[in-house]
CSV table of C-alpha atoms in Angstrom, one decimal:
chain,number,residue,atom,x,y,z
J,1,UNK,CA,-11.2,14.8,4.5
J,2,UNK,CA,-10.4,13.0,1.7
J,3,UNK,CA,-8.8,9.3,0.5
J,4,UNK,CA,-5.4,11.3,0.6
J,5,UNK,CA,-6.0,12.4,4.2
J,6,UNK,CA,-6.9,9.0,5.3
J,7,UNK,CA,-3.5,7.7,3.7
J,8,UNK,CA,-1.6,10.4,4.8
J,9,UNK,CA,-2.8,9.3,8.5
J,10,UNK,CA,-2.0,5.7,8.2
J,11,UNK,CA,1.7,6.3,6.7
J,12,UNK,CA,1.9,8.5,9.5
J,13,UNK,CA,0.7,5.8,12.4
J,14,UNK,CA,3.1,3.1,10.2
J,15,UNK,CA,6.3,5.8,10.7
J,16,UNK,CA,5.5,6.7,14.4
J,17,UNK,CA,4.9,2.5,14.9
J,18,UNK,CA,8.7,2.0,13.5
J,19,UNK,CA,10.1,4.7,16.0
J,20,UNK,CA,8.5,2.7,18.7
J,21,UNK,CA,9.8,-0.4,17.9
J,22,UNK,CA,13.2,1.5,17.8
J,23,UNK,CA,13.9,1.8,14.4
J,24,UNK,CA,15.2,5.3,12.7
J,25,UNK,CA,12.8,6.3,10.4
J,26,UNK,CA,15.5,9.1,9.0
J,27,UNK,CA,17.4,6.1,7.8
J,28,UNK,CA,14.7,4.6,6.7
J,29,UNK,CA,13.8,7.5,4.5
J,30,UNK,CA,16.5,8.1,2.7
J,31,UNK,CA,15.8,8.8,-0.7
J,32,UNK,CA,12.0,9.2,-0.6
J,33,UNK,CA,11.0,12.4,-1.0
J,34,UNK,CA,7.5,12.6,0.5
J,35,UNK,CA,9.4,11.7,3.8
J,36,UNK,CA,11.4,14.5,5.4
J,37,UNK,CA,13.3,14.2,9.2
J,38,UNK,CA,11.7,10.8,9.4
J,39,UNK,CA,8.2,12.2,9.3
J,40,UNK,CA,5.6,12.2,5.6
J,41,UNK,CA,5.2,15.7,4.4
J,42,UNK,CA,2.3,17.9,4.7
J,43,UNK,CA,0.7,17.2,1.6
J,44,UNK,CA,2.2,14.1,0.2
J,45,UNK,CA,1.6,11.0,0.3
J,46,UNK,CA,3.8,7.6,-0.5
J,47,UNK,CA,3.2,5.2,-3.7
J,48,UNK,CA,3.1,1.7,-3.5
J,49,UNK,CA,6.8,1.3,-4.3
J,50,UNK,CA,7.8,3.9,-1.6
J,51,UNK,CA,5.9,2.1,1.2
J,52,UNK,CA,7.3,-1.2,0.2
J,53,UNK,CA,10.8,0.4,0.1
J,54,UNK,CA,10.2,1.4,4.0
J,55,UNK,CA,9.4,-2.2,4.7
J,56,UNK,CA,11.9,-3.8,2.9
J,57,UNK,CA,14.6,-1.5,4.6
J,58,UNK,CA,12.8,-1.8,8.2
J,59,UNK,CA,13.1,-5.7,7.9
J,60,UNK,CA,16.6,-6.0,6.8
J,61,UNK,CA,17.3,-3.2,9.8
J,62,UNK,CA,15.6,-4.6,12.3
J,63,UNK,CA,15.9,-8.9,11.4
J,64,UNK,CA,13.2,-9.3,13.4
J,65,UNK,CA,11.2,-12.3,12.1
J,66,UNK,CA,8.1,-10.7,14.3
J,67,UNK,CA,8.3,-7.2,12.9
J,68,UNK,CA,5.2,-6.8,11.5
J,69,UNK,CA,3.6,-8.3,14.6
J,70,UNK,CA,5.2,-6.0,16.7
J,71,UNK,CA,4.6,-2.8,14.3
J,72,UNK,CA,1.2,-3.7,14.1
J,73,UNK,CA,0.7,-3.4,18.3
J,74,UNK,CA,2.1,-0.5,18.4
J,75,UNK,CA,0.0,1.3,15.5
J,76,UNK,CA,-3.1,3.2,16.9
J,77,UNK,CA,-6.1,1.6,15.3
J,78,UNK,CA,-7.2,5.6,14.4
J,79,UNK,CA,-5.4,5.6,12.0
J,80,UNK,CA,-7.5,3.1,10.5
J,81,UNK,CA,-9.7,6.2,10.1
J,82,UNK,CA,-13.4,5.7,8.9
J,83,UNK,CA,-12.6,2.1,8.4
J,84,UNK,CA,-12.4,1.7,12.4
J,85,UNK,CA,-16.0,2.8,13.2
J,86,UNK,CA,-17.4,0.9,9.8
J,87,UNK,CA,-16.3,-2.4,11.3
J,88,UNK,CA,-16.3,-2.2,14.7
J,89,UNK,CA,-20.1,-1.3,14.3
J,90,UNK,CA,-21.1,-3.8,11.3
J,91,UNK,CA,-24.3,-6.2,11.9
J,92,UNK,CA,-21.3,-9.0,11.8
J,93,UNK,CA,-17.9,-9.9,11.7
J,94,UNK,CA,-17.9,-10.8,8.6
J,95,UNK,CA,-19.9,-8.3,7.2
J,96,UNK,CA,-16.8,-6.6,8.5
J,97,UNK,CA,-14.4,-8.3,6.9
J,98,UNK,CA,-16.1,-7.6,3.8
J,99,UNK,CA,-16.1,-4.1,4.8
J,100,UNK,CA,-12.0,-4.5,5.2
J,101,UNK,CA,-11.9,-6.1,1.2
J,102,UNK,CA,-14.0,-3.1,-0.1
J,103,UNK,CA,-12.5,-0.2,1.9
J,104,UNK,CA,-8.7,-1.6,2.3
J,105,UNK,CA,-7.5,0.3,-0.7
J,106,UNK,CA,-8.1,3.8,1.3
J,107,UNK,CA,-5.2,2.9,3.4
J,108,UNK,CA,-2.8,1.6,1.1
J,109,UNK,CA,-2.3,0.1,-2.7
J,110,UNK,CA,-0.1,-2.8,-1.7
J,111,UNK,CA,-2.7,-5.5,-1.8
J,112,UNK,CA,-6.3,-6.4,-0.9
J,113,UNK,CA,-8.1,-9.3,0.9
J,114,UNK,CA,-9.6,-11.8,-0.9
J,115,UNK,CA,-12.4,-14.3,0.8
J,116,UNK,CA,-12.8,-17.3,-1.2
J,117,UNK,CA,-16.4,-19.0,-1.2
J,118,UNK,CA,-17.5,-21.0,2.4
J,119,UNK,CA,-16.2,-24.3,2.6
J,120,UNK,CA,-18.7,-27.3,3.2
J,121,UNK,CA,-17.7,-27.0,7.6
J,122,UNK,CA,-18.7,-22.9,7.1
J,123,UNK,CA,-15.0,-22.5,7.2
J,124,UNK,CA,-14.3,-18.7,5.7
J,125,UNK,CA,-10.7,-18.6,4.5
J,126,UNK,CA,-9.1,-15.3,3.1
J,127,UNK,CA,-6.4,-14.5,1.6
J,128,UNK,CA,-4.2,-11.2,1.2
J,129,UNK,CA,-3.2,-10.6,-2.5
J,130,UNK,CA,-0.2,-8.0,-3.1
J,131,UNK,CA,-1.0,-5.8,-5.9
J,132,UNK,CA,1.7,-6.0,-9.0
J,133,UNK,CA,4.7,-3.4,-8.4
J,134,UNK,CA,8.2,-2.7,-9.6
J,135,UNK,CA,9.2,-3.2,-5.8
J,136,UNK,CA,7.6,-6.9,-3.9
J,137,UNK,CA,5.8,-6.5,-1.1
J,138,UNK,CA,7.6,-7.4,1.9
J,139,UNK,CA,6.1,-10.2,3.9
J,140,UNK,CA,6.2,-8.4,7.0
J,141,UNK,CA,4.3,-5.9,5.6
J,142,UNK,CA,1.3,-8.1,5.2
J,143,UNK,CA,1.9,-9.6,8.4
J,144,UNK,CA,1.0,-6.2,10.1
J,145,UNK,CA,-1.7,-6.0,8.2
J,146,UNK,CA,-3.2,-9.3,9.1
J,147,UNK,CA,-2.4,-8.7,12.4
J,148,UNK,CA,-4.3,-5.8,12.7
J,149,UNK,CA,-7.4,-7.2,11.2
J,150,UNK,CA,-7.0,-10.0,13.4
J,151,UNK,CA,-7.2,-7.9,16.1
J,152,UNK,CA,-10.1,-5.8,14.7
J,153,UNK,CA,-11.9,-9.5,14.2
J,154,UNK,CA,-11.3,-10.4,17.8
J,155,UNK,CA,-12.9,-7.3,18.9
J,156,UNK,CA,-15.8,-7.2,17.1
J,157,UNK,CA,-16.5,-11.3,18.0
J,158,UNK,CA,-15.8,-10.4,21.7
J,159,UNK,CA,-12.7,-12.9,21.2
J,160,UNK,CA,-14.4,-15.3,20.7
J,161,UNK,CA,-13.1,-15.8,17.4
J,162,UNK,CA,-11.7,-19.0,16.0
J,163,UNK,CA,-8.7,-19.1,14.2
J,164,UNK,CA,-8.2,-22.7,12.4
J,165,UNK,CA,-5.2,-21.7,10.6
J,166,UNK,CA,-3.2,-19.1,9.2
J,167,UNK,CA,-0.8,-19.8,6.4
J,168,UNK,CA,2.4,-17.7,5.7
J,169,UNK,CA,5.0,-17.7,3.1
J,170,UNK,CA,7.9,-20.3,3.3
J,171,UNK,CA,10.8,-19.1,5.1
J,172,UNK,CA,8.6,-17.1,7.7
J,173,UNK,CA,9.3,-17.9,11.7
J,174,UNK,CA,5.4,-19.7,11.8
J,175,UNK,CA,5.6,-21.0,14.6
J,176,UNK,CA,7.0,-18.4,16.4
J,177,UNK,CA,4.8,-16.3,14.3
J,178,UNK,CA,1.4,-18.5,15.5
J,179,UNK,CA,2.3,-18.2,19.2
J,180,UNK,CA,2.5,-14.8,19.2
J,181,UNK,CA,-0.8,-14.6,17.5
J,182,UNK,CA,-2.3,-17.3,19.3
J,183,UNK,CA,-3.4,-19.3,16.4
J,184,UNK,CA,-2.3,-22.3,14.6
J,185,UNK,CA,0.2,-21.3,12.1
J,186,UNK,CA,2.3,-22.9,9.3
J,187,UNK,CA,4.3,-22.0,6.2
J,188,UNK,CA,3.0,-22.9,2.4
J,189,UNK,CA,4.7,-22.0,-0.7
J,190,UNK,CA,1.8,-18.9,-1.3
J,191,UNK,CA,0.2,-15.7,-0.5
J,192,UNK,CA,-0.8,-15.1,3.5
J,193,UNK,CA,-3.8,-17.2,4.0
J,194,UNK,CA,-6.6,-16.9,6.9
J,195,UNK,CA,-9.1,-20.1,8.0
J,196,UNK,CA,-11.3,-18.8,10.1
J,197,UNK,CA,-14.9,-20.6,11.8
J,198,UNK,CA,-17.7,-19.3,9.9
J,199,UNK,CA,-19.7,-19.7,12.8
J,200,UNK,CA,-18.4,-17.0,15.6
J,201,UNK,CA,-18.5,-14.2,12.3
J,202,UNK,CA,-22.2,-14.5,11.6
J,203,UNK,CA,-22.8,-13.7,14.7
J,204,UNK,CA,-24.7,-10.6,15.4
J,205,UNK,CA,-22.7,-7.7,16.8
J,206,UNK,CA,-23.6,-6.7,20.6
J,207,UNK,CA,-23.5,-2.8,22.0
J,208,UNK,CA,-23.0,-1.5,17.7
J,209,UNK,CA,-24.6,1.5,16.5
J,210,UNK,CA,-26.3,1.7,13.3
J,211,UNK,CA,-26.6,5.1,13.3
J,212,UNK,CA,-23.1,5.5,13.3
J,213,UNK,CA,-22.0,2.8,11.0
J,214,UNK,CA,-24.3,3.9,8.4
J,215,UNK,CA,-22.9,7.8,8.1
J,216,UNK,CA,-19.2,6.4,7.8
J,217,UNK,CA,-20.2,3.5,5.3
J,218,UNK,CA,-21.7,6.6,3.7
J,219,UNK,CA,-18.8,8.6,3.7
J,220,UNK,CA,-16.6,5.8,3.5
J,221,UNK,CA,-18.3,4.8,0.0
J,222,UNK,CA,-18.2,8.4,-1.3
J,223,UNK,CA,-14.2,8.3,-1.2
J,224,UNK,CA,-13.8,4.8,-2.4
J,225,UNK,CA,-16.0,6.0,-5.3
J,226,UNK,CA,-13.8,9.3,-5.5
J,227,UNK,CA,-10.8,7.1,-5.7
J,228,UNK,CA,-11.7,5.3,-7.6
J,229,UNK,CA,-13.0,7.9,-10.6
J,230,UNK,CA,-9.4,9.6,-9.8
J,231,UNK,CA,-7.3,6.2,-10.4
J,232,UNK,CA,-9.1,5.4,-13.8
J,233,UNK,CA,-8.3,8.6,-15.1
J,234,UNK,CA,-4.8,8.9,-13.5
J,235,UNK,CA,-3.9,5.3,-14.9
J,236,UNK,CA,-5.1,6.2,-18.7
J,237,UNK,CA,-2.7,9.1,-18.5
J,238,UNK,CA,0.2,7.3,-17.2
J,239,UNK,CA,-0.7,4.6,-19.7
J,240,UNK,CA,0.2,7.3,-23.0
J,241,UNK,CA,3.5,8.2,-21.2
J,242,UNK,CA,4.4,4.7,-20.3
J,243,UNK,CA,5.9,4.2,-24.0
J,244,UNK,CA,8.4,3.9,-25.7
J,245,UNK,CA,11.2,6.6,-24.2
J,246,UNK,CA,8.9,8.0,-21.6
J,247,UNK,CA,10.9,10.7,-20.7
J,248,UNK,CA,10.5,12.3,-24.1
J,249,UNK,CA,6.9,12.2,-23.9
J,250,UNK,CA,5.7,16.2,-23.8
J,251,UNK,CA,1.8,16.8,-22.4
J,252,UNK,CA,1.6,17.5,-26.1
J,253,UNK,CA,1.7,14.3,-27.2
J,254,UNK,CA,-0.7,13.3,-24.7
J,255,UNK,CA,-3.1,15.8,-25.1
J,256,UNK,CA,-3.2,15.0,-29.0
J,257,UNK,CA,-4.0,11.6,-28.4
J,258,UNK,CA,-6.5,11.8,-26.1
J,259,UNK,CA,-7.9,15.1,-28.7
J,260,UNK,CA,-7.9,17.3,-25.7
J,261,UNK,CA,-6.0,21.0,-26.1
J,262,UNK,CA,-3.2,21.1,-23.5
J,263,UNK,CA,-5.0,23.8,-21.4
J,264,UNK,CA,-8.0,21.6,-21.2
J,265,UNK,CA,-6.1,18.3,-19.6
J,266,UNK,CA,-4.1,20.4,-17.6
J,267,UNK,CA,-7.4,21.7,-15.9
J,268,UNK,CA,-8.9,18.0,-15.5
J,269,UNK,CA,-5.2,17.4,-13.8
J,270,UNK,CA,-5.3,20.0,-11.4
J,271,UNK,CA,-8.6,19.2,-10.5
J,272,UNK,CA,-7.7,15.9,-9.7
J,273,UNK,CA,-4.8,17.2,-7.5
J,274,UNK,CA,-1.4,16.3,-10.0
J,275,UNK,CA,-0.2,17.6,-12.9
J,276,UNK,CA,2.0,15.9,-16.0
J,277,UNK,CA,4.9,16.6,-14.5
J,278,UNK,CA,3.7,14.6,-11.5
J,279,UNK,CA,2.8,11.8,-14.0
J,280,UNK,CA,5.9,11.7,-16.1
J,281,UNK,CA,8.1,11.3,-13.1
J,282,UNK,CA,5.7,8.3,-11.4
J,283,UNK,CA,6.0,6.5,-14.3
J,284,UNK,CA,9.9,7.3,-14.8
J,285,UNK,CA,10.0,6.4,-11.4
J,286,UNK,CA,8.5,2.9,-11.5
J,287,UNK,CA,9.9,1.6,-14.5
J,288,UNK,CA,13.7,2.5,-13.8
J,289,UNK,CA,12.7,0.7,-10.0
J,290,UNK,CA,11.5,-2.4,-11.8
J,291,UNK,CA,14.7,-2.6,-14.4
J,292,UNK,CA,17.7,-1.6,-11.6
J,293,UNK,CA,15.8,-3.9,-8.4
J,294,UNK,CA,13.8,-6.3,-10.3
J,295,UNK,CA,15.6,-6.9,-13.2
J,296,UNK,CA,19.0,-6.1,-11.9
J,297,UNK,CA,19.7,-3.9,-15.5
J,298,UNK,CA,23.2,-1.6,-15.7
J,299,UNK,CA,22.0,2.0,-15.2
J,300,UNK,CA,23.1,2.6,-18.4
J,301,UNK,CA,20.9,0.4,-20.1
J,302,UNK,CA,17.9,1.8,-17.9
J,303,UNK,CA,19.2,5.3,-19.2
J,304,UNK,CA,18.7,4.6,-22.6
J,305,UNK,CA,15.4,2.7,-22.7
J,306,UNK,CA,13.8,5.4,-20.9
J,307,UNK,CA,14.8,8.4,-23.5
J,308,UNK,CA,17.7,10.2,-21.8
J,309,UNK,CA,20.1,11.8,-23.6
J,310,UNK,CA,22.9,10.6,-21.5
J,311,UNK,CA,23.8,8.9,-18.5
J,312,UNK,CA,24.5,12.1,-16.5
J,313,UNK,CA,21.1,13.3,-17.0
J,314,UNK,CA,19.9,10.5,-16.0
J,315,UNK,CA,21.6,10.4,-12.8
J,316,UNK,CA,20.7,14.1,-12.2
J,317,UNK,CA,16.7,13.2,-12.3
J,318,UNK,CA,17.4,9.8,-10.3
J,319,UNK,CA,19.1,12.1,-7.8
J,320,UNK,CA,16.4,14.5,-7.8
J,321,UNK,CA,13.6,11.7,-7.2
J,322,UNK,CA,15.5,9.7,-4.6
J,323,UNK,CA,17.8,12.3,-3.0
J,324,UNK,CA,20.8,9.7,-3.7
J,325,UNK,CA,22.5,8.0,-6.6
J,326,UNK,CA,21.3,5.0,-8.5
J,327,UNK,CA,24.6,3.5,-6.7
J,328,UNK,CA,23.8,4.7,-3.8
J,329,UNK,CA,19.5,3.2,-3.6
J,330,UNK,CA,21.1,-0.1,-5.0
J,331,UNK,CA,22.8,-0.4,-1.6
J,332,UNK,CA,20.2,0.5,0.6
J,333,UNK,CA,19.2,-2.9,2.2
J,334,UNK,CA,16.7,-5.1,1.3
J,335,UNK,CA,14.5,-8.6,2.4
């Protein structure tokens, strides 16, 4: 298995979640092409835009001010993968939630936890940060998340964690939000917060096996490093095409400036599982999201900065990426 696999498995568990809570994940869907029948492809697996797409549209579906609470029960914690045995079998809770900030990027791109130093009353307060994107994270998104990692927490302290407070973004339902979660809850104009008692997460872990949480933060290290030496490369390439009229950009150029022969970066592509053309239409693909939802720009204007010829071709490729019309994704609902 690798970090794909253990992606592939959580956008799975999030889809399977979304039919439970009743919602149609063919609607959903439309227009991504990794998902087919309401189910990920074989194979594929969804960028940061496309999974904030699903939540967005889920959210203004559903107007359920709970729905990442409720997605979150109903998502089986294997599909946590090897982040499920690292934590449930760490010396401490925290040492798990540490475990959560350094691993959470196997599961998705959206965002990472960040735990802020211990206050002077060994208060431990973390926060989620979303990661930049042409598409916002959706604040039920990182409710689920939070949910689940409270619940993780819980288990690992034998409940007997303490929640002092968790902070949400204004216009979230917090109080309906803390009494479903059974924690002090209000709303701040910021990111999701968590205050948590110091004391209950240095604790040592009863009934864990070290045996068994050192070979998956073994393996779990080897794919966060693999990751990792995949992103930097993957990000320097995308970096040359994201210019000035990207889609005229050839591998040509690319392979000039880097002074590699084409045949040379196409082998160092395939062997980390993409190509250019894979490239080329990522970053097509995030810049024309961040101009037409974002930006709110004419889709002729996004046309033209990113190097078609004309507006028909333009539509053609948008088509092919999304499966509907530039029209047609602006009036797919949002948060």
């Amino acid at each position: 298995m690798n970090h794909f696999h253990v992606a592939h498995l959580w956008v799975s568990g999030l889809l399977q979640a979304f039919e439970k809570v009743g919602l149609d994940t063919r609607q959903l869907g439309t227009g991504i092409r990794e998902i087919r029948e309401g189910q990920i492809i074989d194979g594929h697996h969804l960028g940061i835009e496309a999974t904030r797409t699903l939540w967005h549209r889920a959210s203004a579906i559903s107007n359920n001010p709970l729905l990442g609470i409720d997605v979150a029960r109903r998502q089986s914690p294997r599909t946590g993968g090897v982040l499920l045995p690292i934590m449930l079998h760490s010396p401490t809770a925290l040492q798990a939630l540490r475990h959560m900030v350094d691993y959470q990027p196997l599961l998705s791109d959206s965002g990472q936890y960040r735990i802020h130093p211990l206050s002077a009353n060994r208060l431990i307060r973390c926060e989620y940060v979303p990661a930049p994107g042409a598409v916002v994270v959706s604040n039920q998104q990182v409710l689920s998340i939070v949910t689940q990692t409270l619940g993780l927490l819980r288990t690992v302290t034998n409940h007997r964690l303490q929640v002092r407070r968790f902070l949400v973004p204004e216009g979230m339902a917090a109080e309906r939000i803390g009494q479903a979660l059974n924690c002090p809850c209000r709303a701040h104009s910021g990111n999701f917060f968590l205050e948590i008692d110091g004391q209950a997460m240095a604790a040592p872990v009863s009934e864990r096996d070290e045996h068994l949480y050192q070979i998956n933060l073994s393996y779990a290290e080897g794919l966060i490093r693999a990751k990792r030496r995949r992103q930097t490369f993957i990000d320097g390439i995308k970096e040359l095409i994201d210019d000035d009229r990207p889609a005229l950009r050839t591998i040509d150029d690319v392979a000039l400036a880097l002074g590699l022969h084409k045949r040379v970066l196409q082998r160092h592509l395939r062997e980390h599982d993409t190509s250019f053309r894979q490239l080329k239409i990522s970053v097509l693909k995030t810049r024309a999201l961040q101009r037409m939802i974002v930006q709110g720009w004419r889709t002729d204007a996004i046309a033209e900065e990113l190097g078609y010829a004309d507006l028909s071709a333009f539509h053609r490729a948008f088509k092919n990426w999304f499966g509907v019309s530039p029209r047609r994704f602006r009036e797919q609902p949002y948060e």
